[in-house]
XYZ file of C-alpha atoms in Angstrom:
549
model
C 30.273 103.868 -81.716
C 28.574 101.366 -79.552
C 29.114 102.010 -75.944
C 30.454 99.386 -73.612
C 27.877 97.955 -71.217
C 27.745 99.448 -67.843
C 29.329 97.167 -65.269
C 26.954 96.534 -62.495
C 27.879 95.518 -58.988
C 26.830 92.025 -58.201
C 24.803 91.548 -55.214
C 24.848 88.793 -52.651
C 27.336 85.916 -53.085
C 27.828 86.229 -56.782
C 31.219 86.137 -58.455
C 32.507 86.372 -61.997
C 31.190 83.683 -64.396
C 32.743 82.555 -67.651
C 30.622 80.334 -69.847
C 28.048 78.053 -68.237
C 27.488 78.364 -64.578
C 28.253 74.836 -62.867
C 30.206 73.137 -59.903
C 32.775 70.066 -59.858
C 31.023 66.721 -58.966
C 32.188 64.852 -55.745
C 33.065 61.614 -57.653
C 35.723 63.413 -59.619
C 37.378 64.621 -56.490
C 37.491 61.084 -55.088
C 38.976 59.744 -58.322
C 41.694 62.384 -58.307
C 42.552 61.544 -54.720
C 42.779 57.822 -55.569
C 45.053 58.473 -58.533
C 47.378 60.598 -56.496
C 47.383 58.012 -53.663
C 48.109 55.112 -56.028
C 50.931 57.077 -57.604
C 52.415 57.680 -54.180
C 52.147 53.957 -53.280
C 53.805 52.877 -56.524
C 56.537 55.421 -55.991
C 57.214 54.156 -52.488
C 57.158 50.507 -53.627
C 59.483 51.238 -56.529
C 61.849 52.920 -54.146
C 61.726 49.928 -51.853
C 62.377 47.417 -54.657
C 65.151 49.343 -56.384
C 66.897 51.043 -53.516
C 66.053 49.379 -50.215
C 65.977 45.727 -51.450
C 67.678 46.086 -54.767
C 70.720 43.995 -53.902
C 68.507 41.237 -52.436
C 66.459 40.833 -55.606
C 69.488 41.036 -57.824
C 70.958 38.139 -55.827
C 67.748 36.121 -56.245
C 67.906 36.702 -59.966
C 71.468 35.446 -60.081
C 70.533 32.389 -58.027
C 67.775 31.520 -60.436
C 70.284 31.711 -63.231
C 73.167 30.001 -61.355
C 72.764 26.729 -59.412
C 75.231 24.900 -57.158
C 74.899 21.106 -57.318
C 76.606 18.351 -55.315
C 78.969 15.894 -57.010
C 78.878 12.819 -54.801
C 82.308 11.399 -54.026
C 83.042 7.825 -55.056
C 82.770 5.676 -51.961
C 85.895 3.678 -51.229
C 86.173 0.165 -52.612
C 85.860 -2.885 -50.391
C 88.174 -5.703 -51.488
C 88.881 -9.221 -50.250
C 92.189 -10.496 -48.883
C 93.532 -11.115 -52.405
C 92.416 -7.751 -53.786
C 89.224 -8.891 -55.519
C 86.652 -6.073 -55.553
C 83.611 -6.805 -53.416
C 81.915 -3.397 -53.555
C 82.639 -0.251 -55.534
C 81.018 3.013 -56.574
C 80.557 4.031 -60.182
C 81.505 7.501 -61.387
C 78.724 10.044 -60.829
C 75.991 9.680 -63.432
C 75.474 12.516 -65.936
C 71.870 13.305 -65.019
C 70.896 15.341 -61.981
C 69.009 13.641 -59.158
C 67.615 16.222 -56.739
C 70.444 18.688 -57.421
C 73.083 15.930 -57.186
C 75.343 14.014 -59.495
C 74.852 10.605 -57.855
C 77.513 7.897 -57.432
C 75.838 4.464 -57.318
C 77.132 1.742 -54.956
C 77.475 -1.657 -56.628
C 78.182 -4.894 -54.739
C 79.771 -7.305 -57.184
C 79.324 -10.397 -55.005
C 75.701 -9.610 -54.152
C 73.987 -11.818 -51.595
C 77.080 -13.927 -50.916
C 78.472 -11.085 -48.762
C 75.250 -9.548 -47.434
C 75.823 -10.026 -43.717
C 79.478 -9.083 -43.615
C 79.267 -6.105 -45.987
C 75.938 -4.691 -44.839
C 74.174 -1.977 -46.816
C 73.636 1.758 -47.263
C 70.590 3.994 -46.955
C 69.756 7.692 -46.855
C 71.111 9.303 -43.700
C 68.353 10.041 -41.203
C 68.200 12.632 -38.430
C 69.963 10.330 -35.988
C 72.828 9.722 -38.449
C 73.241 13.457 -39.028
C 73.229 14.294 -35.311
C 75.604 11.506 -34.246
C 78.110 11.552 -37.084
C 81.620 11.052 -35.648
C 83.514 11.392 -38.923
C 85.628 14.485 -39.647
C 83.921 14.904 -43.013
C 80.347 15.342 -41.776
C 77.201 14.000 -43.384
C 74.849 16.471 -45.018
C 71.158 16.271 -45.736
C 70.639 13.998 -48.731
C 73.806 11.926 -48.162
C 73.710 8.128 -47.946
C 75.534 6.293 -45.178
C 76.378 2.750 -44.089
C 73.634 1.222 -41.958
C 75.006 -2.234 -41.191
C 78.099 -4.412 -41.501
C 81.362 -3.168 -42.997
C 79.580 -0.264 -44.709
C 78.682 1.069 -41.254
C 81.824 -0.002 -39.377
C 84.216 1.792 -41.714
C 81.953 4.641 -42.797
C 84.566 7.303 -42.027
C 87.178 5.584 -44.203
C 84.851 4.711 -47.044
C 83.128 8.101 -47.190
C 84.762 10.530 -49.595
C 84.447 14.327 -49.730
C 81.703 15.549 -52.034
C 82.545 18.048 -54.758
C 80.547 21.056 -56.011
C 79.643 22.357 -59.453
C 78.257 25.812 -60.430
C 75.918 25.662 -63.424
C 74.421 28.510 -65.465
C 70.788 27.775 -66.315
C 68.486 29.043 -69.039
C 64.956 30.332 -68.494
C 63.651 26.759 -68.444
C 66.160 25.711 -65.778
C 68.296 23.653 -68.142
C 72.103 23.807 -67.718
C 73.889 26.011 -70.232
C 77.461 25.794 -69.048
C 79.674 25.087 -66.052
C 80.937 28.197 -64.290
C 83.170 26.440 -61.776
C 83.820 23.057 -60.168
C 85.422 21.582 -57.043
C 86.358 17.956 -57.655
C 85.220 15.314 -55.147
C 87.742 13.271 -53.164
C 87.271 9.486 -53.330
C 86.903 7.404 -50.179
C 89.661 5.041 -49.026
C 89.953 1.372 -49.941
C 89.067 -1.077 -47.148
C 90.601 -4.538 -47.455
C 88.824 -7.341 -45.630
C 90.375 -10.651 -44.616
C 87.591 -12.709 -46.199
C 88.095 -14.949 -49.203
C 85.568 -14.170 -51.939
C 85.905 -17.669 -53.417
C 84.769 -19.190 -50.122
C 81.943 -16.675 -49.824
C 80.615 -17.447 -53.287
C 80.998 -21.218 -52.899
C 79.067 -21.113 -49.630
C 76.275 -19.149 -51.260
C 76.121 -21.735 -54.052
C 75.843 -24.588 -51.555
C 72.898 -22.957 -49.833
C 71.137 -21.842 -52.996
C 68.381 -23.810 -54.684
C 70.693 -25.015 -57.447
C 73.517 -26.974 -55.848
C 75.625 -28.107 -58.780
C 77.810 -30.534 -56.847
C 75.127 -32.133 -54.703
C 75.930 -35.763 -54.040
C 74.092 -38.662 -52.494
C 75.478 -37.851 -49.054
C 74.905 -34.120 -49.267
C 72.037 -32.814 -47.083
C 68.710 -32.177 -48.762
C 67.811 -28.576 -49.488
C 64.959 -28.433 -46.991
C 67.449 -28.927 -44.143
C 69.504 -25.875 -45.155
C 66.953 -23.077 -44.752
C 68.657 -21.544 -41.724
C 72.385 -21.882 -41.234
C 75.605 -20.141 -40.250
C 79.120 -20.646 -41.604
C 82.292 -18.991 -40.335
C 85.971 -19.646 -41.033
C 88.982 -18.161 -39.231
C 92.709 -18.121 -39.756
C 93.679 -19.825 -36.469
C 97.024 -18.145 -35.866
C 95.711 -14.591 -36.323
C 91.947 -14.729 -35.890
C 91.345 -13.171 -39.315
C 87.917 -14.032 -40.679
C 88.141 -15.934 -43.965
C 84.425 -16.564 -44.368
C 81.202 -15.320 -42.805
C 77.875 -16.410 -44.243
C 74.387 -16.535 -42.763
C 71.499 -18.233 -44.539
C 69.066 -16.947 -45.677
C 70.924 -13.897 -46.852
C 70.148 -10.650 -48.686
C 71.543 -8.636 -51.569
C 72.977 -5.253 -50.455
C 72.242 -3.878 -53.935
C 68.529 -3.944 -53.125
C 69.165 -1.391 -50.377
C 71.829 0.615 -52.180
C 69.707 0.995 -55.320
C 66.514 1.576 -53.319
C 64.587 -1.471 -54.463
C 61.760 -0.878 -51.983
C 59.792 -3.974 -52.997
C 62.689 -6.346 -52.295
C 63.556 -4.562 -49.051
C 59.949 -4.959 -47.915
C 60.165 -8.682 -48.715
C 63.244 -9.033 -46.509
C 61.490 -7.352 -43.605
C 58.402 -9.565 -43.900
C 60.228 -12.869 -44.431
C 59.702 -15.137 -41.398
C 63.094 -16.754 -42.017
C 64.715 -13.410 -41.084
C 67.250 -12.932 -43.891
C 68.584 -9.761 -42.220
C 69.437 -11.695 -39.032
C 73.122 -12.623 -38.843
C 73.126 -16.123 -37.366
C 76.930 -16.265 -37.220
C 77.178 -13.584 -34.551
C 73.631 -12.940 -33.315
C 72.197 -16.457 -33.238
C 72.533 -18.287 -29.897
C 72.212 -22.081 -29.808
C 73.086 -24.972 -27.484
C 76.523 -26.189 -28.662
C 75.855 -29.872 -28.138
C 78.849 -32.181 -28.114
C 81.274 -29.528 -29.333
C 81.244 -28.235 -25.751
C 82.892 -31.506 -24.713
C 86.193 -29.969 -25.837
C 85.863 -27.424 -23.026
C 84.877 -30.098 -20.494
C 87.870 -32.207 -21.513
C 90.274 -29.285 -21.105
C 88.842 -28.224 -17.746
C 88.751 -31.769 -16.364
C 92.385 -32.395 -17.340
C 93.665 -29.060 -16.050
C 91.759 -29.282 -12.758
C 93.045 -32.867 -12.296
C 89.490 -34.193 -12.225
C 90.497 -36.591 -14.992
C 93.713 -37.833 -16.573
C 94.234 -38.673 -20.247
C 94.194 -42.376 -19.346
C 91.264 -42.214 -16.928
C 88.880 -45.008 -17.857
C 85.098 -44.739 -17.639
C 82.903 -47.735 -18.385
C 80.203 -46.974 -20.961
C 77.097 -48.540 -19.468
C 74.740 -47.082 -22.045
C 73.011 -44.814 -19.562
C 73.302 -43.422 -16.036
C 70.750 -42.001 -13.624
C 70.388 -38.797 -11.655
C 67.477 -39.137 -9.286
C 64.464 -40.313 -11.275
C 65.988 -39.243 -14.596
C 68.036 -41.376 -16.984
C 70.822 -39.945 -19.165
C 71.922 -42.090 -22.062
C 74.791 -42.161 -24.540
C 73.761 -41.351 -28.108
C 75.163 -44.646 -29.392
C 73.051 -46.607 -26.922
C 69.925 -44.571 -27.595
C 70.206 -44.969 -31.367
C 71.658 -48.451 -31.739
C 71.295 -50.068 -28.317
C 75.053 -50.608 -28.071
C 77.738 -49.655 -25.553
C 81.427 -48.915 -26.140
C 83.099 -50.583 -23.176
C 86.058 -48.882 -21.534
C 86.631 -45.333 -22.711
C 89.570 -42.985 -22.074
C 89.743 -39.264 -22.872
C 90.919 -39.582 -26.500
C 88.326 -42.236 -27.304
C 85.646 -40.166 -25.569
C 86.345 -37.257 -27.919
C 86.683 -39.538 -30.934
C 83.344 -41.213 -30.266
C 81.713 -38.215 -28.559
C 80.832 -40.514 -25.668
C 78.175 -38.936 -23.455
C 78.678 -41.265 -20.475
C 82.336 -40.266 -20.226
C 81.551 -36.558 -20.254
C 78.661 -36.874 -17.793
C 81.211 -38.248 -15.358
C 83.887 -35.749 -16.336
C 81.493 -32.842 -15.801
C 80.330 -34.287 -12.484
C 83.925 -34.528 -11.242
C 84.832 -31.095 -12.578
C 81.811 -29.434 -10.966
C 79.518 -26.736 -12.270
C 81.641 -23.872 -10.889
C 84.743 -25.005 -12.750
C 82.693 -25.731 -15.880
C 81.545 -22.123 -15.919
C 85.089 -20.872 -15.264
C 86.569 -22.823 -18.163
C 83.729 -21.918 -20.486
C 84.485 -18.257 -19.806
C 88.196 -18.821 -20.462
C 87.282 -20.133 -23.917
C 85.253 -16.986 -24.602
C 81.734 -18.264 -24.003
C 79.108 -16.185 -22.226
C 80.421 -12.889 -23.619
C 80.745 -11.209 -26.962
C 83.976 -11.608 -28.885
C 85.949 -8.586 -30.056
C 84.632 -9.112 -33.568
C 83.103 -5.735 -34.499
C 79.668 -6.876 -35.753
C 76.550 -7.021 -33.578
C 76.656 -10.145 -31.377
C 74.791 -12.194 -28.822
C 76.597 -13.043 -25.581
C 75.136 -16.520 -25.324
C 74.647 -18.039 -21.880
C 76.618 -20.128 -19.383
C 74.075 -21.330 -16.824
C 74.912 -21.778 -13.146
C 73.063 -22.572 -9.906
C 72.854 -18.855 -9.115
C 71.482 -18.083 -12.584
C 68.853 -20.817 -12.346
C 67.686 -19.682 -8.918
C 67.573 -16.008 -9.949
C 65.970 -16.424 -13.363
C 63.962 -19.645 -13.185
C 63.427 -19.705 -9.413
C 64.487 -23.344 -9.387
C 67.184 -25.391 -7.689
C 70.202 -26.734 -9.588
C 70.304 -30.524 -9.820
C 72.913 -33.109 -10.817
C 70.946 -33.633 -14.014
C 71.586 -29.991 -14.901
C 75.315 -30.625 -14.558
C 75.034 -33.682 -16.798
C 73.188 -31.677 -19.463
C 75.706 -28.849 -19.264
C 78.592 -31.324 -19.615
C 77.436 -32.289 -23.114
C 76.448 -28.779 -24.204
C 72.714 -29.180 -23.614
C 70.197 -27.744 -21.191
C 70.389 -23.976 -20.814
C 73.801 -23.462 -22.450
C 73.792 -21.098 -25.461
C 76.644 -20.162 -27.801
C 77.126 -18.373 -31.114
C 78.859 -19.933 -34.139
C 81.635 -17.347 -33.991
C 82.302 -18.255 -30.341
C 82.592 -21.918 -31.338
C 85.056 -21.047 -34.121
C 87.131 -18.904 -31.745
C 87.268 -21.741 -29.197
C 88.117 -24.359 -31.835
C 91.049 -22.243 -33.005
C 92.664 -22.690 -29.570
C 93.356 -26.349 -30.412
C 94.561 -25.446 -33.888
C 97.068 -22.706 -33.058
C 98.844 -24.173 -30.051
C 96.671 -22.934 -27.193
C 95.954 -19.250 -27.917
C 92.572 -17.555 -27.756
C 92.568 -15.123 -30.700
C 89.875 -12.507 -31.222
C 88.159 -12.760 -34.625
C 89.201 -9.950 -36.975
C 87.542 -8.538 -40.060
C 90.218 -6.435 -41.838
C 93.346 -7.794 -43.449
C 95.579 -5.262 -41.686
C 94.006 -5.703 -38.232
C 96.633 -6.552 -35.651
C 96.161 -10.041 -34.124
C 94.912 -10.038 -30.532
C 95.783 -13.395 -28.959
C 96.207 -14.497 -25.342
C 97.774 -17.728 -24.095
C 95.301 -20.142 -22.580
C 96.220 -21.620 -19.160
C 96.581 -25.198 -20.349
C 99.488 -27.609 -20.407
C 100.913 -29.055 -23.571
C 99.763 -32.512 -22.417
C 96.171 -31.304 -22.229
C 96.429 -29.605 -25.615
C 97.867 -32.675 -27.321
C 95.317 -35.008 -25.706
C 92.375 -32.990 -26.981
C 93.982 -32.538 -30.408
C 94.519 -36.280 -30.731
C 90.878 -36.894 -29.890
C 89.846 -34.393 -32.565
C 92.135 -36.026 -35.113
C 90.648 -39.457 -34.449
C 87.129 -38.027 -34.586
C 87.686 -37.416 -38.314
C 89.481 -40.691 -38.894
C 88.147 -44.216 -39.262
C 85.806 -45.069 -36.416
C 85.225 -41.454 -35.378
C 81.997 -39.484 -35.609
C 83.171 -37.222 -38.460
C 82.836 -39.897 -41.130
C 82.743 -37.596 -44.221
C 86.427 -36.811 -43.564
C 87.757 -40.375 -43.166
C 89.421 -40.229 -46.582
C 89.530 -36.487 -47.201
C 91.802 -35.636 -50.140
C 92.372 -32.565 -52.310
C 94.283 -32.792 -55.607
C 94.884 -36.478 -54.857
C 96.631 -35.630 -51.596
C 95.282 -36.738 -48.212
C 94.489 -33.850 -45.882
C 94.355 -34.754 -42.191
C 92.077 -32.642 -40.042
C 90.971 -32.237 -36.437
C 87.230 -32.024 -35.875
C 84.295 -32.324 -33.525
C 80.693 -33.099 -34.361
C 77.671 -31.796 -32.459
C 73.978 -32.605 -32.443
C 72.127 -30.253 -30.111
C 68.526 -30.675 -29.063
C 66.275 -27.797 -30.082
C 63.567 -26.505 -27.754
C 61.261 -25.186 -30.465
C 57.578 -25.931 -30.916
C 56.550 -29.332 -32.277
C 59.701 -31.333 -31.439
C 61.876 -29.989 -34.254
C 64.994 -31.667 -35.535
C 68.172 -30.975 -33.508
C 70.704 -28.367 -34.562
C 73.571 -29.799 -36.617
C 77.089 -28.626 -35.667
C 80.484 -29.339 -37.140
C 83.777 -27.616 -36.356
C 87.107 -28.511 -37.980
C 90.662 -27.274 -38.547
C 93.066 -28.238 -41.324
C 95.687 -29.334 -42.126
C 96.128 -31.023 -38.769
C 99.884 -30.486 -38.349
C 100.005 -26.879 -39.574
C 96.435 -25.520 -39.532
C 95.547 -22.733 -41.955
C 91.809 -22.627 -41.450
C 89.178 -23.255 -38.785
C 85.683 -23.826 -40.141
C 82.462 -23.975 -38.102
C 79.069 -24.944 -39.547
C 75.665 -24.685 -37.868
C 72.437 -25.794 -39.535
C 69.345 -24.885 -37.514
C 67.103 -27.915 -36.989
C 69.125 -29.748 -39.605
C 69.581 -33.069 -37.818
C 72.862 -34.804 -37.018
C 76.069 -32.799 -37.259
C 78.000 -35.604 -38.945
C 75.328 -36.103 -41.609
C 74.228 -32.521 -42.316
C 76.972 -30.088 -41.319
C 80.095 -32.173 -42.016
C 79.439 -32.613 -45.786
C 79.127 -28.821 -46.130
C 82.458 -28.391 -44.361
C 84.047 -30.932 -46.692
C 82.889 -29.000 -49.772
C 84.205 -25.709 -48.416
C 87.580 -27.084 -47.318
C 87.971 -28.609 -50.760
C 87.362 -25.169 -52.293
C 89.861 -23.572 -49.909
C 92.702 -26.006 -50.584
C 92.108 -26.010 -54.328
C 92.541 -22.221 -54.348
C 95.435 -21.952 -51.873
């Protein structure tokens, strides 16, 4: 038998060897360490995702699958005094617009109601921070920015609904999981008459269907203001400023048209009825007449000789009839002075009344301050010696009193102030604040004038629109073959613009004379004579009113 080999003792640092004699390379060790480290990192991350933040990521997954979208509430309708819809909101459209089912605002009467209705736009930071409504605005909501849309935002604004949608992998809706229905806004009824609004817009458009030989040419109608009130209550029947704008361009985000409005030098967004301030011209003679009679500076039968012109220092002040035709009108009393708008008579009346009392009576009629009508307004201006010294650093002269007495010089009024003052002579002597809603409560105060004064001025206004008066378009005014008597006053006010522009044309009227239903005031900027330019417009609109009522 072969003998087993003798086991020898190894010397030095030797150990047992099996197979080839070799050592592990350093790169392998590093690799093994990296693998183990990566495994540990993945383990920790998996633990974090599934245990620590598991609920968070499950919620994100659900949110990607389920989306909450806003269902915009239908904004409340705006209707006229007879219930005709002026503005409404359509039901939310089917397609999503930035996570919303949008309800579009549509103004049926378009640009005929631009300045009274106003418009809507996306709520900005200021709107969100200063929202006074109980149902607060949220980011992405639209809100009223001007006019009725802004004034009655809280009533018109509904309560938005919500809808939960399940989405597929591409984000398309699969089904509705739940829904909270929106609550519509409230209806707001205005006192305006949509027929009058639309007829006014037609008259000032480029295609006047009923234009006659005596109707003013289109180029004289570029800038104008028209307002009508119910004299016994102050309710606004008509408010139109020309040029105008279409609220739909704002509501439907027609950026090109909106940009055109902003660049237009004729200022279509400017409301001339309430914001425009102009010298009232001869219409202010109604205030001078009332003040002079009440302060006993004049009597109804006080006679003033029309000499054609009078002087104040080096300056001459003429009567319009003398300046245009070289004629005088002889002896004039108060009624005839109003009928013929005689400047000489009112120069003397204003001189006797005095500038202090002129200012006092102007304020009593509502001039020099904003009315209680809720739209943005200009105060106008009643000049005085103190004002002239403080502002112009000049002394007040008798000529200033003469100018003020016929509504010229520094005096400024708004068309709505003129309409409010005219209504005093229509309703029996009450100053009534203009209103905008049909259910607004009338706010009227009795003017401190006697019945004799009231009847004297009324008679002058009646004769002004009768044969021989200045309001010649109304000499034979009839509707449905029935004569309609009116009380009126014409005004032609010098304009202080560049290049000697035409004067401003004024006309204010109430009808019927014995039981007035409507006061109508027309202003045409730089239009010319009130009797020639503004009065024919008033005649057209009163015809429309009485044909419909």
